[in-house]
PDB file of C-alpha atoms in Angstrom:
ATOM      1  CA  MET A   1      59.068  12.521-108.541  1.00  0.00           C
ATOM      2  CA  LEU A   2      58.148  14.995-105.831  1.00  0.00           C
ATOM      3  CA  ASP A   3      59.162  14.401-102.239  1.00  0.00           C
ATOM      4  CA  ALA A   4      56.257  13.392 -99.942  1.00  0.00           C
ATOM      5  CA  ARG A   5      55.708  16.857 -98.422  1.00  0.00           C
ATOM      6  CA  ASN A   6      55.585  18.707-101.748  1.00  0.00           C
ATOM      7  CA  HIS A   7      53.510  15.941-103.333  1.00  0.00           C
ATOM      8  CA  GLN A   8      50.925  16.225-100.551  1.00  0.00           C
ATOM      9  CA  GLY A   9      50.850  20.037-100.781  1.00  0.00           C
ATOM     10  CA  LYS A  10      50.481  20.027-104.559  1.00  0.00           C
ATOM     11  CA  PHE A  11      47.666  17.488-104.367  1.00  0.00           C
ATOM     12  CA  GLY A  12      45.900  19.701-101.796  1.00  0.00           C
ATOM     13  CA  GLU A  13      46.067  22.729-104.094  1.00  0.00           C
ATOM     14  CA  ASP A  14      44.985  20.701-107.120  1.00  0.00           C
ATOM     15  CA  TYR A  15      42.053  19.244-105.149  1.00  0.00           C
ATOM     16  CA  VAL A  16      40.827  22.786-104.461  1.00  0.00           C
ATOM     17  CA  ARG A  17      41.463  23.821-108.087  1.00  0.00           C
ATOM     18  CA  ALA A  18      39.231  20.932-109.215  1.00  0.00           C
ATOM     19  CA  LEU A  19      36.420  22.156-106.926  1.00  0.00           C
ATOM     20  CA  ALA A  20      36.793  25.715-108.227  1.00  0.00           C
ATOM     21  CA  SER A  21      36.732  24.510-111.816  1.00  0.00           C
ATOM     22  CA  ALA A  22      33.569  22.486-111.167  1.00  0.00           C
ATOM     23  CA  ALA A  23      32.024  25.587-109.539  1.00  0.00           C
ATOM     24  CA  GLY A  24      32.778  27.736-112.601  1.00  0.00           C
ATOM     25  CA  LEU A  25      35.201  30.019-110.777  1.00  0.00           C
ATOM     26  CA  LEU A  26      38.371  31.577-112.126  1.00  0.00           C
ATOM     27  CA  VAL A  27      41.459  30.562-110.151  1.00  0.00           C
ATOM     28  CA  TYR A  28      44.442  32.856-109.832  1.00  0.00           C
ATOM     29  CA  GLN A  29      47.830  32.554-108.212  1.00  0.00           C
ATOM     30  CA  HIS A  30      50.332  35.272-107.373  1.00  0.00           C
ATOM     31  CA  ASP A  31      53.764  34.937-108.927  1.00  0.00           C
ATOM     32  CA  LEU A  32      55.343  34.774-105.439  1.00  0.00           C
ATOM     33  CA  ASP A  33      53.856  33.460-102.201  1.00  0.00           C
ATOM     34  CA  GLN A  34      54.938  36.426-100.097  1.00  0.00           C
ATOM     35  CA  ASP A  35      51.564  37.261 -98.607  1.00  0.00           C
ATOM     36  CA  GLY A  36      50.200  33.963 -97.318  1.00  0.00           C
ATOM     37  CA  VAL A  37      47.849  33.415-100.247  1.00  0.00           C
ATOM     38  CA  ASP A  38      48.134  30.217-102.260  1.00  0.00           C
ATOM     39  CA  LEU A  39      45.133  30.652-104.554  1.00  0.00           C
ATOM     40  CA  GLY A  40      42.445  33.209-105.301  1.00  0.00           C
ATOM     41  CA  PHE A  41      38.943  32.491-106.584  1.00  0.00           C
ATOM     42  CA  ARG A  42      36.879  34.904-108.653  1.00  0.00           C
ATOM     43  CA  LEU A  43      33.300  34.762-109.906  1.00  0.00           C
ATOM     44  CA  PRO A  44      33.434  36.436-113.320  1.00  0.00           C
ATOM     45  CA  GLY A  45      30.959  39.136-114.239  1.00  0.00           C
ATOM     46  CA  ARG A  46      28.216  40.891-112.315  1.00  0.00           C
ATOM     47  CA  SER A  47      25.902  38.316-110.855  1.00  0.00           C
ATOM     48  CA  THR A  48      24.080  40.463-108.292  1.00  0.00           C
ATOM     49  CA  GLY A  49      25.451  43.937-108.816  1.00  0.00           C
ATOM     50  CA  VAL A  50      28.997  43.432-107.550  1.00  0.00           C
ATOM     51  CA  ALA A  51      31.625  43.017-110.236  1.00  0.00           C
ATOM     52  CA  SER A  52      33.883  39.963-110.037  1.00  0.00           C
ATOM     53  CA  PRO A  53      33.727  39.134-106.318  1.00  0.00           C
ATOM     54  CA  CYS A  54      36.692  37.118-105.066  1.00  0.00           C
ATOM     55  CA  ILE A  55      38.256  35.453-102.048  1.00  0.00           C
ATOM     56  CA  GLU A  56      41.757  34.195-101.330  1.00  0.00           C
ATOM     57  CA  ALA A  57      42.939  31.140 -99.449  1.00  0.00           C
ATOM     58  CA  GLN A  58      45.931  29.634 -97.785  1.00  0.00           C
ATOM     59  CA  ILE A  59      45.744  25.919 -98.518  1.00  0.00           C
ATOM     60  CA  LYS A  60      47.162  23.327 -96.173  1.00  0.00           C
ATOM     61  CA  SER A  61      47.098  19.580 -96.599  1.00  0.00           C
ATOM     62  CA  TRP A  62      46.997  17.221 -93.647  1.00  0.00           C
ATOM     63  CA  SER A  63      47.323  13.470 -93.395  1.00  0.00           C
ATOM     64  CA  ARG A  64      47.242  13.011 -89.620  1.00  0.00           C
ATOM     65  CA  GLY A  65      43.823  14.333 -88.635  1.00  0.00           C
ATOM     66  CA  GLU A  66      41.374  12.171 -86.751  1.00  0.00           C
ATOM     67  CA  ILE A  67      37.969  12.983 -85.331  1.00  0.00           C
ATOM     68  CA  LYS A  68      37.313  11.776 -81.830  1.00  0.00           C
ATOM     69  CA  HIS A  69      33.795  10.595 -81.017  1.00  0.00           C
ATOM     70  CA  GLY A  70      31.567  13.541 -80.151  1.00  0.00           C
ATOM     71  CA  VAL A  71      34.013  16.192 -81.384  1.00  0.00           C
ATOM     72  CA  SER A  72      32.769  18.580 -84.048  1.00  0.00           C
ATOM     73  CA  GLU A  73      36.036  20.347 -84.904  1.00  0.00           C
ATOM     74  CA  TRP A  74      39.388  19.573 -86.427  1.00  0.00           C
ATOM     75  CA  TYR A  75      42.263  20.785 -84.285  1.00  0.00           C
ATOM     76  CA  PHE A  76      44.868  21.851 -86.847  1.00  0.00           C
ATOM     77  CA  ASN A  77      48.322  22.729 -85.564  1.00  0.00           C
ATOM     78  CA  GLY A  78      50.032  23.261 -88.912  1.00  0.00           C
ATOM     79  CA  LEU A  79      50.276  27.067 -89.014  1.00  0.00           C
ATOM     80  CA  ASN A  80      53.101  29.020 -87.496  1.00  0.00           C
ATOM     81  CA  GLU A  81      52.280  32.442 -86.060  1.00  0.00           C
ATOM     82  CA  ALA A  82      53.501  34.320 -89.151  1.00  0.00           C
ATOM     83  CA  GLN A  83      51.296  32.186 -91.429  1.00  0.00           C
ATOM     84  CA  PHE A  84      48.363  32.694 -89.063  1.00  0.00           C
ATOM     85  CA  ASN A  85      48.802  36.477 -89.199  1.00  0.00           C
ATOM     86  CA  ARG A  86      48.656  36.470 -92.998  1.00  0.00           C
ATOM     87  CA  ILE A  87      45.048  35.269 -92.911  1.00  0.00           C
ATOM     88  CA  ALA A  88      43.777  36.458 -89.498  1.00  0.00           C
ATOM     89  CA  GLY A  89      41.886  39.703 -88.922  1.00  0.00           C
ATOM     90  CA  ASP A  90      39.201  41.695 -90.679  1.00  0.00           C
ATOM     91  CA  ASP A  91      41.325  44.310 -92.434  1.00  0.00           C
ATOM     92  CA  PHE A  92      41.942  42.543 -95.756  1.00  0.00           C
ATOM     93  CA  THR A  93      40.445  44.071 -98.891  1.00  0.00           C
ATOM     94  CA  VAL A  94      39.814  40.570-100.238  1.00  0.00           C
ATOM     95  CA  PRO A  95      38.493  38.098 -97.626  1.00  0.00           C
ATOM     96  CA  ARG A  96      40.930  35.325 -96.723  1.00  0.00           C
ATOM     97  CA  PHE A  97      40.285  31.764 -95.661  1.00  0.00           C
ATOM     98  CA  LEU A  98      42.168  28.707 -94.531  1.00  0.00           C
ATOM     99  CA  PHE A  99      41.393  25.630 -96.630  1.00  0.00           C
ATOM    100  CA  LEU A 100      42.462  22.361 -95.037  1.00  0.00           C
ATOM    101  CA  VAL A 101      42.606  19.342 -97.337  1.00  0.00           C
ATOM    102  CA  ARG A 102      42.668  16.013 -95.489  1.00  0.00           C
ATOM    103  CA  VAL A 103      44.598  13.448 -97.488  1.00  0.00           C
ATOM    104  CA  PRO A 104      45.463   9.778 -96.947  1.00  0.00           C
ATOM    105  CA  PRO A 105      48.905   9.125 -95.419  1.00  0.00           C
ATOM    106  CA  ASP A 106      49.952   7.170 -98.516  1.00  0.00           C
ATOM    107  CA  ASN A 107      49.890   9.100-101.805  1.00  0.00           C
ATOM    108  CA  VAL A 108      48.785   6.041-103.792  1.00  0.00           C
ATOM    109  CA  ASP A 109      45.434   6.446-102.007  1.00  0.00           C
ATOM    110  CA  TYR A 110      44.889  10.090-103.086  1.00  0.00           C
ATOM    111  CA  VAL A 111      42.691   8.937-105.978  1.00  0.00           C
ATOM    112  CA  GLU A 112      40.566   5.916-106.725  1.00  0.00           C
ATOM    113  CA  PHE A 113      39.200   4.961-110.115  1.00  0.00           C
ATOM    114  CA  THR A 114      35.958   3.076-110.620  1.00  0.00           C
ATOM    115  CA  THR A 115      33.649   2.551-113.557  1.00  0.00           C
ATOM    116  CA  GLU A 116      31.651   5.496-112.166  1.00  0.00           C
ATOM    117  CA  GLY A 117      34.585   7.897-112.294  1.00  0.00           C
ATOM    118  CA  MET A 118      37.453   9.220-110.217  1.00  0.00           C
ATOM    119  CA  LEU A 119      37.316   9.803-106.457  1.00  0.00           C
ATOM    120  CA  LEU A 120      39.653  12.304-104.774  1.00  0.00           C
ATOM    121  CA  ARG A 121      40.429  11.653-101.105  1.00  0.00           C
ATOM    122  CA  HIS A 122      39.549  12.706 -98.524  1.00  0.00           C
ATOM    123  CA  LEU A 123      37.747  16.012 -97.981  1.00  0.00           C
ATOM    124  CA  ALA A 124      38.599  19.693 -97.742  1.00  0.00           C
ATOM    125  CA  TYR A 125      37.373  22.055 -95.025  1.00  0.00           C
ATOM    126  CA  TYR A 126      37.341  25.833 -94.723  1.00  0.00           C
ATOM    127  CA  CYS A 127      37.419  28.418 -91.984  1.00  0.00           C
ATOM    128  CA  SER A 128      37.613  32.159 -91.754  1.00  0.00           C
ATOM    129  CA  LEU A 129      40.006  33.705 -89.265  1.00  0.00           C
ATOM    130  CA  ARG A 130      38.397  37.110 -89.800  1.00  0.00           C
ATOM    131  CA  LEU A 131      37.316  37.380 -86.170  1.00  0.00           C
ATOM    132  CA  GLU A 132      40.721  36.303 -84.843  1.00  0.00           C
ATOM    133  CA  SER A 133      43.226  38.936 -83.774  1.00  0.00           C
ATOM    134  CA  PRO A 134      46.647  38.781 -85.402  1.00  0.00           C
ATOM    135  CA  ILE A 135      49.494  37.924 -83.033  1.00  0.00           C
ATOM    136  CA  GLU A 136      51.375  41.049 -81.989  1.00  0.00           C
ATOM    137  CA  HIS A 137      54.919  39.680 -82.235  1.00  0.00           C
ATOM    138  CA  PRO A 138      54.657  36.569 -84.420  1.00  0.00           C
ATOM    139  CA  ASP A 139      57.366  33.935 -84.289  1.00  0.00           C
ATOM    140  CA  LYS A 140      57.796  31.511 -87.191  1.00  0.00           C
ATOM    141  CA  LYS A 141      59.003  28.890 -84.718  1.00  0.00           C
ATOM    142  CA  ARG A 142      55.788  28.918 -82.670  1.00  0.00           C
ATOM    143  CA  LYS A 143      52.645  27.135 -83.851  1.00  0.00           C
ATOM    144  CA  ARG A 144      49.183  28.714 -83.719  1.00  0.00           C
ATOM    145  CA  PRO A 145      46.472  26.047 -83.552  1.00  0.00           C
ATOM    146  CA  VAL A 146      43.212  26.606 -85.408  1.00  0.00           C
ATOM    147  CA  ARG A 147      39.869  24.893 -84.857  1.00  0.00           C
ATOM    148  CA  ILE A 148      37.981  24.082 -88.038  1.00  0.00           C
ATOM    149  CA  PRO A 149      34.348  22.945 -87.818  1.00  0.00           C
ATOM    150  CA  VAL A 150      33.811  19.495 -89.316  1.00  0.00           C
ATOM    151  CA  ALA A 151      30.581  20.847 -90.830  1.00  0.00           C
ATOM    152  CA  ASN A 152      32.583  23.321 -92.969  1.00  0.00           C
ATOM    153  CA  VAL A 153      33.183  20.904 -95.836  1.00  0.00           C
ATOM    154  CA  LEU A 154      34.536  22.653 -98.909  1.00  0.00           C
ATOM    155  CA  THR A 155      32.323  21.700-101.847  1.00  0.00           C
ATOM    156  CA  THR A 156      31.532  23.427-105.124  1.00  0.00           C
ATOM    157  CA  ARG A 157      28.448  24.917-103.470  1.00  0.00           C
ATOM    158  CA  SER A 158      30.200  26.084-100.290  1.00  0.00           C
ATOM    159  CA  LEU A 159      33.074  27.570-102.325  1.00  0.00           C
ATOM    160  CA  LEU A 160      30.577  29.489-104.474  1.00  0.00           C
ATOM    161  CA  ASN A 161      28.779  30.640-101.317  1.00  0.00           C
ATOM    162  CA  LEU A 162      32.056  31.953 -99.856  1.00  0.00           C
ATOM    163  CA  VAL A 163      32.679  33.985-103.008  1.00  0.00           C
ATOM    164  CA  ARG A 164      29.063  35.166-103.184  1.00  0.00           C
ATOM    165  CA  SER A 165      29.220  36.262 -99.532  1.00  0.00           C
ATOM    166  CA  VAL A 166      31.577  39.013-100.722  1.00  0.00           C
ATOM    167  CA  GLU A 167      28.687  40.387-102.769  1.00  0.00           C
ATOM    168  CA  LEU A 168      26.455  40.452 -99.694  1.00  0.00           C
ATOM    169  CA  ILE A 169      29.100  42.241 -97.618  1.00  0.00           C
ATOM    170  CA  ALA A 170      29.730  44.782-100.386  1.00  0.00           C
ATOM    171  CA  ARG A 171      26.029  45.539-100.715  1.00  0.00           C
ATOM    172  CA  SER A 172      25.535  45.864 -96.952  1.00  0.00           C
ATOM    173  CA  THR A 173      28.367  48.414 -96.643  1.00  0.00           C
ATOM    174  CA  ALA A 174      27.444  50.444 -99.734  1.00  0.00           C
TER     175      ALA A 174
END
């Protein structure tokens, strides 16, 4: 059995894989995680003139997040500066995102089965750090907090829209 940290991280990645599968996207993974990318997502074919648009994501799982009344953002402090730099900035060929999967503290609550089907808990969120500047001298021992809008729920539709936004960017720069 996996230790709690790896179990939580694997569930987070598998949660996102399930969304991508439901959205009809291809999921890819590099053979080594040397570049800050956990998973990539590709829309096969030419849907609006751009061939096989894709995005990449660093996926983090989190069991401690709480929303305070009136607050519209998650305050995530789980990236060190080196991890932040691997997804921050606008100079990536393939757009990069942070996907944050909120999970229950106890792994027995990750899924629930009913007569209607299976429920995965809790929700995933996304944010782009494209407009953030990378840290000049990153330190793996220092944390870099990130604010993630609560409205940015990762769903099959929002994941497809993120991938399709690559098509819009490509057409606007052509």
